[in-house]
CSV table of C-alpha atoms and ligand atoms in Angstrom, one decimal:
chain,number,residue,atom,x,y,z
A,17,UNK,CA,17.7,-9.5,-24.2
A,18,UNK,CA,20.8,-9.7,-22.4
A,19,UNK,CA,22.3,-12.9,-21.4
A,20,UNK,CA,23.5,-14.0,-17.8
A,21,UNK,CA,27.2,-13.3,-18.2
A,22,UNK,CA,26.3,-9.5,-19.9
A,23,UNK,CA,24.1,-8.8,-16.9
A,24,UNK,CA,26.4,-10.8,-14.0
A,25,UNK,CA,29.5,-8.4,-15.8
A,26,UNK,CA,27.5,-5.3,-15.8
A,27,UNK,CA,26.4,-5.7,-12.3
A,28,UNK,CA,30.6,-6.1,-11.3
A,29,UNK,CA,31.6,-2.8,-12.9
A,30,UNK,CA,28.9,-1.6,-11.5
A,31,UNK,CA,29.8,-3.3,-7.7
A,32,UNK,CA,33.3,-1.6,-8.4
A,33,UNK,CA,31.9,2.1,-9.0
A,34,UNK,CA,30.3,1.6,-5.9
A,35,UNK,CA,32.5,0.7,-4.0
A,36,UNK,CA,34.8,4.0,-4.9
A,37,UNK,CA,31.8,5.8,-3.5
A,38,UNK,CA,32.2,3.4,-0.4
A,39,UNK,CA,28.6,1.9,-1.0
A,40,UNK,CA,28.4,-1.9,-0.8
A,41,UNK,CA,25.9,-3.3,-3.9
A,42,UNK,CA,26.1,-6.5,-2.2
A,43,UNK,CA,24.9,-5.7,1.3
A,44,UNK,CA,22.2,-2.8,-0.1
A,45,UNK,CA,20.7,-6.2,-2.4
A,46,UNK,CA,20.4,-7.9,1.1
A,47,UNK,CA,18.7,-5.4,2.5
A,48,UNK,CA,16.6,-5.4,-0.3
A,49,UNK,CA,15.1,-9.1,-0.4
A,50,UNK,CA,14.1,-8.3,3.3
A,51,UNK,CA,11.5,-5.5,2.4
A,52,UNK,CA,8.3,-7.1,1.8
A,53,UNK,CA,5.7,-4.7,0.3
A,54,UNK,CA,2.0,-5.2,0.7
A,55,UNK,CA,0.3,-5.4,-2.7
A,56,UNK,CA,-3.3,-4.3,-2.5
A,57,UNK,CA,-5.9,-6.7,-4.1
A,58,UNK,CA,-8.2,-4.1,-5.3
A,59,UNK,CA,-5.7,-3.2,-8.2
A,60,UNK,CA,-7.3,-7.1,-9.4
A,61,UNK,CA,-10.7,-6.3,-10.1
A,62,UNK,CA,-10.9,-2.3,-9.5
A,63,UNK,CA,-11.9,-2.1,-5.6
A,64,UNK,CA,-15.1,-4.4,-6.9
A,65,UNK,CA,-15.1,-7.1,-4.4
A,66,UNK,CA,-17.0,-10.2,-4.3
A,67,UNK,CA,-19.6,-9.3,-1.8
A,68,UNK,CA,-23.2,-9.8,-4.0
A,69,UNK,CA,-24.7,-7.1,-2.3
A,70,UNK,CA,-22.2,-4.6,-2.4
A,71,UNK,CA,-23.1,-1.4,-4.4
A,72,UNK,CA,-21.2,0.4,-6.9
A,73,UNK,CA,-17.8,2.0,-6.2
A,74,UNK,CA,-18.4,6.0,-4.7
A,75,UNK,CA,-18.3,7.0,-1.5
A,76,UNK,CA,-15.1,9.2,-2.8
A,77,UNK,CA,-13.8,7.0,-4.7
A,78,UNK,CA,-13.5,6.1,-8.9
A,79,UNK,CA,-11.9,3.9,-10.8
A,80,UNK,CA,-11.5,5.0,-14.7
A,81,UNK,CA,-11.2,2.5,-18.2
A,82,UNK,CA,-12.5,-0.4,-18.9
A,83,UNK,CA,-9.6,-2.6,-19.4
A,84,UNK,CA,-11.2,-6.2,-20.4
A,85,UNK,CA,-10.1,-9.2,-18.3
A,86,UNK,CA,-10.4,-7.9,-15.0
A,87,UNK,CA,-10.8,-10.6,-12.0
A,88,UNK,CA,-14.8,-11.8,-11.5
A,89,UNK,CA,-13.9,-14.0,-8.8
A,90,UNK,CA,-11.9,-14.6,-5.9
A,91,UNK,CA,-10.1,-17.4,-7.7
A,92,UNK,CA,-9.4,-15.6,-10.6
A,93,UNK,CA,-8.0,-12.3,-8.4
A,94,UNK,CA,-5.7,-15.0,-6.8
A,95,UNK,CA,-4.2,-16.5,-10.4
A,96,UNK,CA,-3.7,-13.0,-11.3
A,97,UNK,CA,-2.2,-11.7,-8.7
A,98,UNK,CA,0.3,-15.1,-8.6
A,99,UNK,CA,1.2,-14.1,-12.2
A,100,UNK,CA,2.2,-10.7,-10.6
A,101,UNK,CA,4.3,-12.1,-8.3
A,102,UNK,CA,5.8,-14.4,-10.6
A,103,UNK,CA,7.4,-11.3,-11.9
A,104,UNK,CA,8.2,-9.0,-9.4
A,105,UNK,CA,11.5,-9.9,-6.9
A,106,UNK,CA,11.4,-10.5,-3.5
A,107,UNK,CA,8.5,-11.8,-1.3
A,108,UNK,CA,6.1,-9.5,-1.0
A,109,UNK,CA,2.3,-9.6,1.4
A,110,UNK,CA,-1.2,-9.1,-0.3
A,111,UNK,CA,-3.2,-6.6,1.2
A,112,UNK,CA,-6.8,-7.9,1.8
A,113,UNK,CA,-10.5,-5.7,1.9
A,114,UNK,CA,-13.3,-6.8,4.2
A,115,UNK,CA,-15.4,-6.6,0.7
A,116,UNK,CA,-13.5,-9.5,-0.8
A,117,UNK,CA,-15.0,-12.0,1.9
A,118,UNK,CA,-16.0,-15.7,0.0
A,119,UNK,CA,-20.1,-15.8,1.6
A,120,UNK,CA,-20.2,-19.4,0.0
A,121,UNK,CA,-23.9,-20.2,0.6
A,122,UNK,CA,-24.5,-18.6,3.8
A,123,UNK,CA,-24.5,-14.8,3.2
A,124,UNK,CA,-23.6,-12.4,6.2
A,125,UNK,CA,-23.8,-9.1,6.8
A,126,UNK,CA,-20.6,-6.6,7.2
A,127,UNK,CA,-21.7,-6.2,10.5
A,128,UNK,CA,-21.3,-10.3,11.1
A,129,UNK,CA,-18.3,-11.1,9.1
A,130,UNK,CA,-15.8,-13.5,10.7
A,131,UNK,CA,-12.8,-15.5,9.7
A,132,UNK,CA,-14.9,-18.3,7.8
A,133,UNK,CA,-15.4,-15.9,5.2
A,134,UNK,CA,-11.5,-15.9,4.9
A,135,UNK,CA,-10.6,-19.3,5.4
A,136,UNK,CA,-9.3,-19.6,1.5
A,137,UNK,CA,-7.5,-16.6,1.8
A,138,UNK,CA,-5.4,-17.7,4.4
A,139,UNK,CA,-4.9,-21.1,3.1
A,140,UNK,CA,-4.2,-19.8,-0.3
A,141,UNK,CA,-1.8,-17.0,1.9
A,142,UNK,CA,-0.2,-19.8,3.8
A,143,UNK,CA,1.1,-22.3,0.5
A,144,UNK,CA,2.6,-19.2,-0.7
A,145,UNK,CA,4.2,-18.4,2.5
A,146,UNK,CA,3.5,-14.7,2.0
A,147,UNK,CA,1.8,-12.8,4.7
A,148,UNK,CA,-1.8,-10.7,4.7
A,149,UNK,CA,-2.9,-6.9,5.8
A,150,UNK,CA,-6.5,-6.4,6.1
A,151,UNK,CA,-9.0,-3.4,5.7
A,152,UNK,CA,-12.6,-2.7,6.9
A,153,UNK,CA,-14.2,-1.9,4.3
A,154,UNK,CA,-17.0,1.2,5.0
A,155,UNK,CA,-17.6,2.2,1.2
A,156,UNK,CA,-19.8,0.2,-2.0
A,157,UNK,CA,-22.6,-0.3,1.3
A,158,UNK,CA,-26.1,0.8,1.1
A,159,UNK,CA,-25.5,1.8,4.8
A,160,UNK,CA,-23.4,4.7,3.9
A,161,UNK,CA,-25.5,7.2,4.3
A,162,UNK,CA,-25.4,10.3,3.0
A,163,UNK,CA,-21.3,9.9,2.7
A,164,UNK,CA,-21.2,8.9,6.6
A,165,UNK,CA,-20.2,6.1,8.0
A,166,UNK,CA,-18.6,6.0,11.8
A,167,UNK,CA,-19.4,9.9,11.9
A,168,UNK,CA,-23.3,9.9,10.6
A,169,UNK,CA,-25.6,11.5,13.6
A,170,UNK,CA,-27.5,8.1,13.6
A,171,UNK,CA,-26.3,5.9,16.5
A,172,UNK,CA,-27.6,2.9,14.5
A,173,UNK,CA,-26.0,3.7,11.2
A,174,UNK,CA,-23.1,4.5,13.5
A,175,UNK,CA,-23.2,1.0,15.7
A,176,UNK,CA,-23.3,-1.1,12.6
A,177,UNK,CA,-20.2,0.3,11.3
A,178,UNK,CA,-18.3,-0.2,14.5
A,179,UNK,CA,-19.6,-3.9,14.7
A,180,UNK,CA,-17.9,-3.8,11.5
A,181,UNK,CA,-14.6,-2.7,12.7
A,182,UNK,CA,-14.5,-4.8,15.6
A,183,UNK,CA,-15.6,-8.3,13.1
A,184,UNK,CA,-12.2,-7.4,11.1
A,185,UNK,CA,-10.1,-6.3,14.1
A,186,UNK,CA,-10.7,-10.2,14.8
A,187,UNK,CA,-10.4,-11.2,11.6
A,188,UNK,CA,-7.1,-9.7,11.3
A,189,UNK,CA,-6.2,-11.1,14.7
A,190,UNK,CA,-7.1,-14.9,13.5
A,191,UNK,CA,-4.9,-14.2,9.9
A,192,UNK,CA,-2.1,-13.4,11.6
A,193,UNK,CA,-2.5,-16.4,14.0
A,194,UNK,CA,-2.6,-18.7,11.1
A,195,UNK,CA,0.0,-17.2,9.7
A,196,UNK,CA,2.7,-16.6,12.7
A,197,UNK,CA,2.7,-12.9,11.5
A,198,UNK,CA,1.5,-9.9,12.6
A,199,UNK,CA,-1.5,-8.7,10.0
A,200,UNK,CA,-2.1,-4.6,9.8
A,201,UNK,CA,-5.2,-3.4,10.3
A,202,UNK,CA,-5.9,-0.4,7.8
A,203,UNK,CA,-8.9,1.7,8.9
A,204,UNK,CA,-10.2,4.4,6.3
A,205,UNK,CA,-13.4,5.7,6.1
A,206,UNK,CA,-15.5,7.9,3.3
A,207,UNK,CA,-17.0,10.1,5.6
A,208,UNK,CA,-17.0,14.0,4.3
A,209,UNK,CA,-19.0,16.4,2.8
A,210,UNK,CA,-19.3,18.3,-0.6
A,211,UNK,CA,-20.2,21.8,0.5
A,212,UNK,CA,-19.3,23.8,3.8
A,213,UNK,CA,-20.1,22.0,7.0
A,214,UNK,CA,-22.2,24.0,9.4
A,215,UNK,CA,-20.9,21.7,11.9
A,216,UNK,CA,-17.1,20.7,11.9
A,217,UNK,CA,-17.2,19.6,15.2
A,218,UNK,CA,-19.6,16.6,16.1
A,219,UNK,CA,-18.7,14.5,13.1
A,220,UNK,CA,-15.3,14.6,14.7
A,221,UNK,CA,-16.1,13.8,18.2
A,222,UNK,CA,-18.7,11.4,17.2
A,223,UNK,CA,-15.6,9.3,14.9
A,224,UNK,CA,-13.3,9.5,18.0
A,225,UNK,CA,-16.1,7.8,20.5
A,226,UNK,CA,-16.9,5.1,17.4
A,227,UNK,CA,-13.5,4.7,16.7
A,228,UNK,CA,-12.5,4.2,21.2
A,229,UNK,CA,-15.3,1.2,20.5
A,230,UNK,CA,-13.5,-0.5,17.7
A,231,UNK,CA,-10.5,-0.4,19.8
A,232,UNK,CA,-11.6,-0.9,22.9
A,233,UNK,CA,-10.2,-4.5,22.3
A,234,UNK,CA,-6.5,-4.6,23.3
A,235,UNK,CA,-5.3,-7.5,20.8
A,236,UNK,CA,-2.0,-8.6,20.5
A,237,UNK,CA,0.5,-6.6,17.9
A,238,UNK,CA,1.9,-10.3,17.4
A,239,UNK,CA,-1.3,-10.9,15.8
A,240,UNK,CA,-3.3,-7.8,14.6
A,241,UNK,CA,-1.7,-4.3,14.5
A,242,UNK,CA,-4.1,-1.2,13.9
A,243,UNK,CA,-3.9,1.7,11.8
A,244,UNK,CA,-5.6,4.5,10.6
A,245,UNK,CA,-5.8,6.4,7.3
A,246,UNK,CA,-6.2,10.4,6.9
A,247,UNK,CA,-7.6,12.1,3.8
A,248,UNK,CA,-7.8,15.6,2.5
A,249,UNK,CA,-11.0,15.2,0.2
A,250,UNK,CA,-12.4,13.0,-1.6
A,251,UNK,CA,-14.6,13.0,-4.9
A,252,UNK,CA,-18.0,14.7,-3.5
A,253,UNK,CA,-16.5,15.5,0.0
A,254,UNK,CA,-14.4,18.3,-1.2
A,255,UNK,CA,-15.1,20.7,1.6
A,256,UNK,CA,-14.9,18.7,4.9
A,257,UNK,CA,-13.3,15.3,6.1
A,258,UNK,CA,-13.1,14.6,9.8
A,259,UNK,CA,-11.0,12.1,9.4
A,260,UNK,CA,-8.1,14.5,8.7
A,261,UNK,CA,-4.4,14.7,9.3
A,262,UNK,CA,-4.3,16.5,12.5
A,263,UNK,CA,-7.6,14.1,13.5
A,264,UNK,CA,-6.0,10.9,12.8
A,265,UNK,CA,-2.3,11.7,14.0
A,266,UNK,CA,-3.9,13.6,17.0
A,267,UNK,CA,-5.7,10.0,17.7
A,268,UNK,CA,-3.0,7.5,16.4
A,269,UNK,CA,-0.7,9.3,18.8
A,270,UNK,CA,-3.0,9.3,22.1
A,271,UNK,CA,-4.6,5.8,21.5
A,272,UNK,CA,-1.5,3.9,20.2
A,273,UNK,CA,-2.1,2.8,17.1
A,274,UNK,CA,-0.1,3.4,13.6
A,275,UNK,CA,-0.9,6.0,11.6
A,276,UNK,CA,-1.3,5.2,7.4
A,277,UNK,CA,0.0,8.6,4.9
A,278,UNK,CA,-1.2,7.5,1.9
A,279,UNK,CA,0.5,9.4,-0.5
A,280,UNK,CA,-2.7,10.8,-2.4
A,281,UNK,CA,-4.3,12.3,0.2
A,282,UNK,CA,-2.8,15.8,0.8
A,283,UNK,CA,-3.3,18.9,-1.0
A,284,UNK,CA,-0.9,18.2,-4.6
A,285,UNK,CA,2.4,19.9,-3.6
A,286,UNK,CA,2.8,18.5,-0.3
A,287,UNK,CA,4.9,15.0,-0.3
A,288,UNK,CA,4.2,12.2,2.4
A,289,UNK,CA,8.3,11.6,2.6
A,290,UNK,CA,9.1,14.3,4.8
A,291,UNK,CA,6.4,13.6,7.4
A,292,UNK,CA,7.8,10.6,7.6
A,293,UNK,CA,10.5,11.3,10.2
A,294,UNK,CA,8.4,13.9,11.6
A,295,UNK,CA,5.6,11.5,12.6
A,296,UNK,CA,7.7,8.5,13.8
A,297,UNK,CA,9.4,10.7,16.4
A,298,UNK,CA,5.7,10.4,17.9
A,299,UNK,CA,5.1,6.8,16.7
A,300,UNK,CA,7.0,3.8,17.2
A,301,UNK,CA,5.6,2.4,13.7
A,302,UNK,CA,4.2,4.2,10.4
A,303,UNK,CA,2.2,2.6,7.1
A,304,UNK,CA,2.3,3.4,3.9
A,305,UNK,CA,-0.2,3.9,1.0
A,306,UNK,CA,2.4,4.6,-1.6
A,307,UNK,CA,0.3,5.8,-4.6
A,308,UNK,CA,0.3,8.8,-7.0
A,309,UNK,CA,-2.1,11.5,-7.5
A,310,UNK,CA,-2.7,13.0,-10.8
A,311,UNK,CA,-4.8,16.4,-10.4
A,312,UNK,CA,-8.4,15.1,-8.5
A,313,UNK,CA,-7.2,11.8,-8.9
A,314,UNK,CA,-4.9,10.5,-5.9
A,315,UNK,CA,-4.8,6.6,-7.1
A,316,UNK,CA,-2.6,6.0,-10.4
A,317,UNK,CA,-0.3,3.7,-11.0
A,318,UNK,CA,3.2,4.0,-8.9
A,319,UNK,CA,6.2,5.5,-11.5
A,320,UNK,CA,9.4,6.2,-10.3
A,321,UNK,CA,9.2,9.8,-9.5
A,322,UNK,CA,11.1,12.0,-7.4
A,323,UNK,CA,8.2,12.3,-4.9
A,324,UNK,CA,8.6,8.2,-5.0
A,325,UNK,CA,12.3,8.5,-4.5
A,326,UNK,CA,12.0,11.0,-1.3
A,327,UNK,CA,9.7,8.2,0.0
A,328,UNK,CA,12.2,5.6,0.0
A,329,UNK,CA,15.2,8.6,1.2
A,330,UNK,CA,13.2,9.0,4.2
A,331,UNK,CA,12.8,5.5,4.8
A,332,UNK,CA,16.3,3.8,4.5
A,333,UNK,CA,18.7,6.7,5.0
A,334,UNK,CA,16.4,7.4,8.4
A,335,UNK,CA,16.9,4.0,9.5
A,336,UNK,CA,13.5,3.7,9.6
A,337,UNK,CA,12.6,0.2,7.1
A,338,UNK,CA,12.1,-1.8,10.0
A,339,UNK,CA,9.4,0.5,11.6
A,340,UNK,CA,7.7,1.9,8.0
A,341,UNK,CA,5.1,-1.0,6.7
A,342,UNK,CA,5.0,-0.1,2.9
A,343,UNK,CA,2.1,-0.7,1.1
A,344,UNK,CA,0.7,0.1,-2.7
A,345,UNK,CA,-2.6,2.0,-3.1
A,346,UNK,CA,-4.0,2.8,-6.7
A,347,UNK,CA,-6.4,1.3,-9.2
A,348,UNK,CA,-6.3,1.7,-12.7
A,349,UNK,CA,-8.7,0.2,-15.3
A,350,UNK,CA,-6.9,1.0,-18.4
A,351,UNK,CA,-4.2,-0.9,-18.9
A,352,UNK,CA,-3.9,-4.6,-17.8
A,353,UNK,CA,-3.9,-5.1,-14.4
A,354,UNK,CA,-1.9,-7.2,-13.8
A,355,UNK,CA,0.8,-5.4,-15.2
A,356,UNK,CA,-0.1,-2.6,-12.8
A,357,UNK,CA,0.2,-4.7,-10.1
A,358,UNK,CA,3.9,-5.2,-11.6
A,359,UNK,CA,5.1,-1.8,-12.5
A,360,UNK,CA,3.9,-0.2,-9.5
A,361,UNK,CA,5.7,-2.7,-7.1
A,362,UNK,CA,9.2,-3.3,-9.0
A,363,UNK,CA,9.4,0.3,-9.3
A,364,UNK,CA,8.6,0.8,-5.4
A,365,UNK,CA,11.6,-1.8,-5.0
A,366,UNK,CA,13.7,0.3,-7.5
A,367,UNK,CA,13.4,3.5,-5.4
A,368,UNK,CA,14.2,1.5,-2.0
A,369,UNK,CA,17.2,0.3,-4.2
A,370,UNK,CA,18.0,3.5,-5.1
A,371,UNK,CA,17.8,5.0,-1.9
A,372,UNK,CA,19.9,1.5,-0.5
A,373,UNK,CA,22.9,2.6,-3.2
A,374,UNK,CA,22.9,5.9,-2.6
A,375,UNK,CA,26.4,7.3,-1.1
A,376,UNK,CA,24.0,8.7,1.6
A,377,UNK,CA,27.0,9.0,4.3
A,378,UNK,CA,28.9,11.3,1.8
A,379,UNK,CA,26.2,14.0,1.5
A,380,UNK,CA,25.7,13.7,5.3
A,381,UNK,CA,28.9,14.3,6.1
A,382,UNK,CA,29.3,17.5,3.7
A,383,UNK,CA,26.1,18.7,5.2
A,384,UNK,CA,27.3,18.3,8.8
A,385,UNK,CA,30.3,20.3,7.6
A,386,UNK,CA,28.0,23.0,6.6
A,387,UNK,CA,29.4,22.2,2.6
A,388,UNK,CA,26.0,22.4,1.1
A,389,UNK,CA,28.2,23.0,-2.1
A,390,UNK,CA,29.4,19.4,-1.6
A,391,UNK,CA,26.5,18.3,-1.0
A,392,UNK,CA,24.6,19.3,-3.9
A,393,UNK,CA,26.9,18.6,-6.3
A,394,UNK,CA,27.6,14.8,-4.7
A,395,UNK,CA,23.9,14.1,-5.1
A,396,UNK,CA,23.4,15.2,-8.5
A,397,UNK,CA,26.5,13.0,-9.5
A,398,UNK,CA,25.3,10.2,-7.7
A,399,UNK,CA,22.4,10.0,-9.8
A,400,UNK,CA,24.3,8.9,-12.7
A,401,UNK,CA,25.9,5.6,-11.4
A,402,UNK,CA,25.0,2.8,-12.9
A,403,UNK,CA,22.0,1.0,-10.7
A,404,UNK,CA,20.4,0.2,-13.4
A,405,UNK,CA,23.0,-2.8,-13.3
A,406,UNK,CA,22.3,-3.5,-9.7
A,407,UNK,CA,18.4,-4.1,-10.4
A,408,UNK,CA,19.3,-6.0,-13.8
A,409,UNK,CA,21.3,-8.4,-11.3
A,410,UNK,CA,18.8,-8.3,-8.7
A,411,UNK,CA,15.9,-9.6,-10.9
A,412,UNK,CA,18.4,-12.4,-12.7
A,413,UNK,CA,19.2,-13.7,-9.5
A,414,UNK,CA,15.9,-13.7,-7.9
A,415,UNK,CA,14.6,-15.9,-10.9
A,416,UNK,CA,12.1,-12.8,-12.5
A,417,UNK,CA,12.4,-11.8,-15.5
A,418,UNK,CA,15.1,-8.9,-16.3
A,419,UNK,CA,14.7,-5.2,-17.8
A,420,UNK,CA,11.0,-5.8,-19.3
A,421,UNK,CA,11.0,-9.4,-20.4
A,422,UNK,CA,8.5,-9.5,-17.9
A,423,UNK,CA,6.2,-7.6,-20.2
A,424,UNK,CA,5.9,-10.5,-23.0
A,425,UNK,CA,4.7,-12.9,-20.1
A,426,UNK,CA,2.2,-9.9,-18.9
A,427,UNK,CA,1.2,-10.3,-22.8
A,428,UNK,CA,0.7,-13.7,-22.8
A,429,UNK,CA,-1.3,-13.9,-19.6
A,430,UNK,CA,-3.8,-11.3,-21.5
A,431,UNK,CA,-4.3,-13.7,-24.7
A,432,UNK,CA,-3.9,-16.9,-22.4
A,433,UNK,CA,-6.0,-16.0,-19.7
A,434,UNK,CA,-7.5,-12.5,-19.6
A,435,UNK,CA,-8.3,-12.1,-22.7
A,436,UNK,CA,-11.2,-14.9,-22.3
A,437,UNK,CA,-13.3,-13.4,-19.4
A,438,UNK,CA,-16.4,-12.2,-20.7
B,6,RNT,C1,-9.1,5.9,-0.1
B,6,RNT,C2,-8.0,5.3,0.7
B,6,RNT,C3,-8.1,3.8,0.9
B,6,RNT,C4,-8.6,3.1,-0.3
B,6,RNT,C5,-8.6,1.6,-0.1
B,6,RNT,C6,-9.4,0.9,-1.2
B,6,RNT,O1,-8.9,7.2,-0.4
B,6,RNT,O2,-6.8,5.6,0.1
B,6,RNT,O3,-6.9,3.3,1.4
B,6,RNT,O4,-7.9,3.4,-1.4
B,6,RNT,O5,-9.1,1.2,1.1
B,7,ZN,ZN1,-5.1,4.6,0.8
């Protein structure tokens, strides 16, 4: 492993080829430590949830391996997830579901869910100082019916998933008045079908009247800010999804709330990154479900790809990080999770990073000169300066371990800790 001075002299060689390119190392690392990314708990304990009633997993969704060691409980989910952290730079949020509520002994239904059934959530939140997103959850429910949820023809089925919505619109409301910061809201529902609709119409104007009742509750954006999540498909509703693109921006746009792209959810060559700036010229705020799809699968692991690198493009060289709420969304059961949690995020951070260093102005300004020559060939060099350095000296002076050193305390955790669940 390399010691302090290697990495601190690496990281000023670096700094000084930089700076030839007229990029600062110092100010993009300051930028950097501002981001806080929202780190989904369901990586923990494979969207399981602590709910005793809740059914298995479904309702579009699949999580593959059988890793051992995975959280059983909500304390457990909350060591793990502080042994993430403990490794990963910056401070980041953790990114709740309605489905991990702690019933204690009195059990409610999702359809009377408040914030007592957070109350160690929050406090736990609050002595880390990190803040908390939040997520109805209408999957793993007996009353999913038939795949439907908000959209099912059955105004009952229907009413007790909106009572749903509007429980966690106020539980979102009362996290982020605990914690003095705003809490997003992330609505996504299961609803589709397998085989050709004979109706593509009802389901859709049946989700916009349930969805005008969840929302019919202005709520202040200091405390609870509301989003909603499209899909393509989804394992068993491959031929129809009202809750589509065009649905959700269409309705995101005329009611005023954010609109989640989850990077999974559109057909396999089409990127989320350049609907980035196409949607926030229509919305004052965007979130993000930064994940990777892998053929029918649209949840593995976060690598650093180029589709993760456009991402982050989009986001800092638009100006847009203030206005872009990133969040992680996949679930993988085959390795250690907790290592998941930890590749996924730092390399989330090392695309941001990479997009911070990037000579950006350079290739602007040889584009707005019409020199796509320039511009080509100034990208493809930049991707050989040395950020690799920059990172090394990020994650030494943030106190987390450097390069994969990480990865021996990730092994440790497993005998120590994981390794003992049965
Ligand atoms: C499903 C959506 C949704 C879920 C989580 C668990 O396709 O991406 O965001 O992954 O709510
Ligand atoms: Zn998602």
């Amino acid at each position: 492993m390399s010691t302090s001075k290697q990495i601190e002299a690496a990281y000023h060689l670096a700094r000084q080829r930089y700076a030839e390119w007229g990029v600062h190392t110092d100010t993009a690392l300051r930028t950097l430590a501002r981001v806080a990314i929202s780190m989904h708990c369901w990586q923990g304990d494979d969207v399981g949830g602590f709910e005793s009633a809740g059914g298995a997993l479904g309702d579009g969704l699949a999580v593959t391996g059988n890793y051992p060691g995975k959280a059983r409980t909500p304390d457990e989910l909350r060591a793990d997830f502080e042994k993430a952290i403990s490794l990963i730079p910056g401070r980041h949020r953790f990114n709740l579901h309605a489905s991990y509520a702690e019933m204690g002994r009195r059990k409610v239904g999702r359809d009377a869910l408040g914030v007592a059934q957070f109350r160690n959530w929050i406090a736990w939140a609050k002595a880390l100082k990190i803040g908390l997103d939040f997520n109805p959850t209408f999957f793993s429910h007996p009353k999913v019916d038939r795949g439907m949820t908000l959209t099912h023809p059955n105004k009952g089925i229907r009413q007790f998933w909106i009572e749903h919505g509007l429980r966690c619109r106020e539980i979102g409301a009362a996290i982020g008045r605990s914690l003095g910061q705003p809490c997003l809201n992330n609505l996504w529902i299961p609803d589709g079908m397998k085989d050709t609709p004979a109706d593509r119409r009802s389901p859709r104007e049946r989700l916009v009247e349930s969805l005008d009742a969840i929302y019919a509750r202005k709520m202040s954006p200091r405390h609870n800010v509301d989003s909603v999540e499209p899909k393509l498909f989804g394992i068993g509703a491959e031929s129809y999804t009202p809750g589509s693109h065009e649905f959700y921006l269409g309705y995101a746009v005329s009611r005023g709330t954010l609109l989640t792209l989850d990077a999974g959810h559109y057909h396999p060559t089409e990127g989320i990154a350049d609907k980035i700036s196409s949607v926030l010229g229509f919305l004052p705020e965007i979130a993000l479900h930064v994940s990777r799809g892998v053929r029918w699968d649209s949840d593995h692991v976060v690598t650093l790809t180029d589709e993760l690198e456009a991402i982050a493009q989009e986001i800092v060289w638009g100006g847009y990080l203030d206005r872009v709420r990133i969040g992680l969304d996949y679930f993988d059961a085959s390795i250690n999770r907790v290592a998941a949690w930890v590749i996924g995020t730092r390399n989330m951070l090392k695309a941001l990073l990479l997009a911070l260093l990037a000579p950006a102005s350079q290739f602007r300004q040889a584009e707005n000169h019409g020199d796509y020559t320039t511009r080509l060939a100034l990208m493809e060099d930049a991707k050989a300066l040395p950020w690799g350095a920059v990172w090394d000296y990020y994650c030494h002076t943030r106190d987390v371990p450097v390069g994969h050193a990480w990865l021996a305390q990730v092994k440790q955790y497993d005998k120590d800790v994981l390794s003992k669940r049965h």
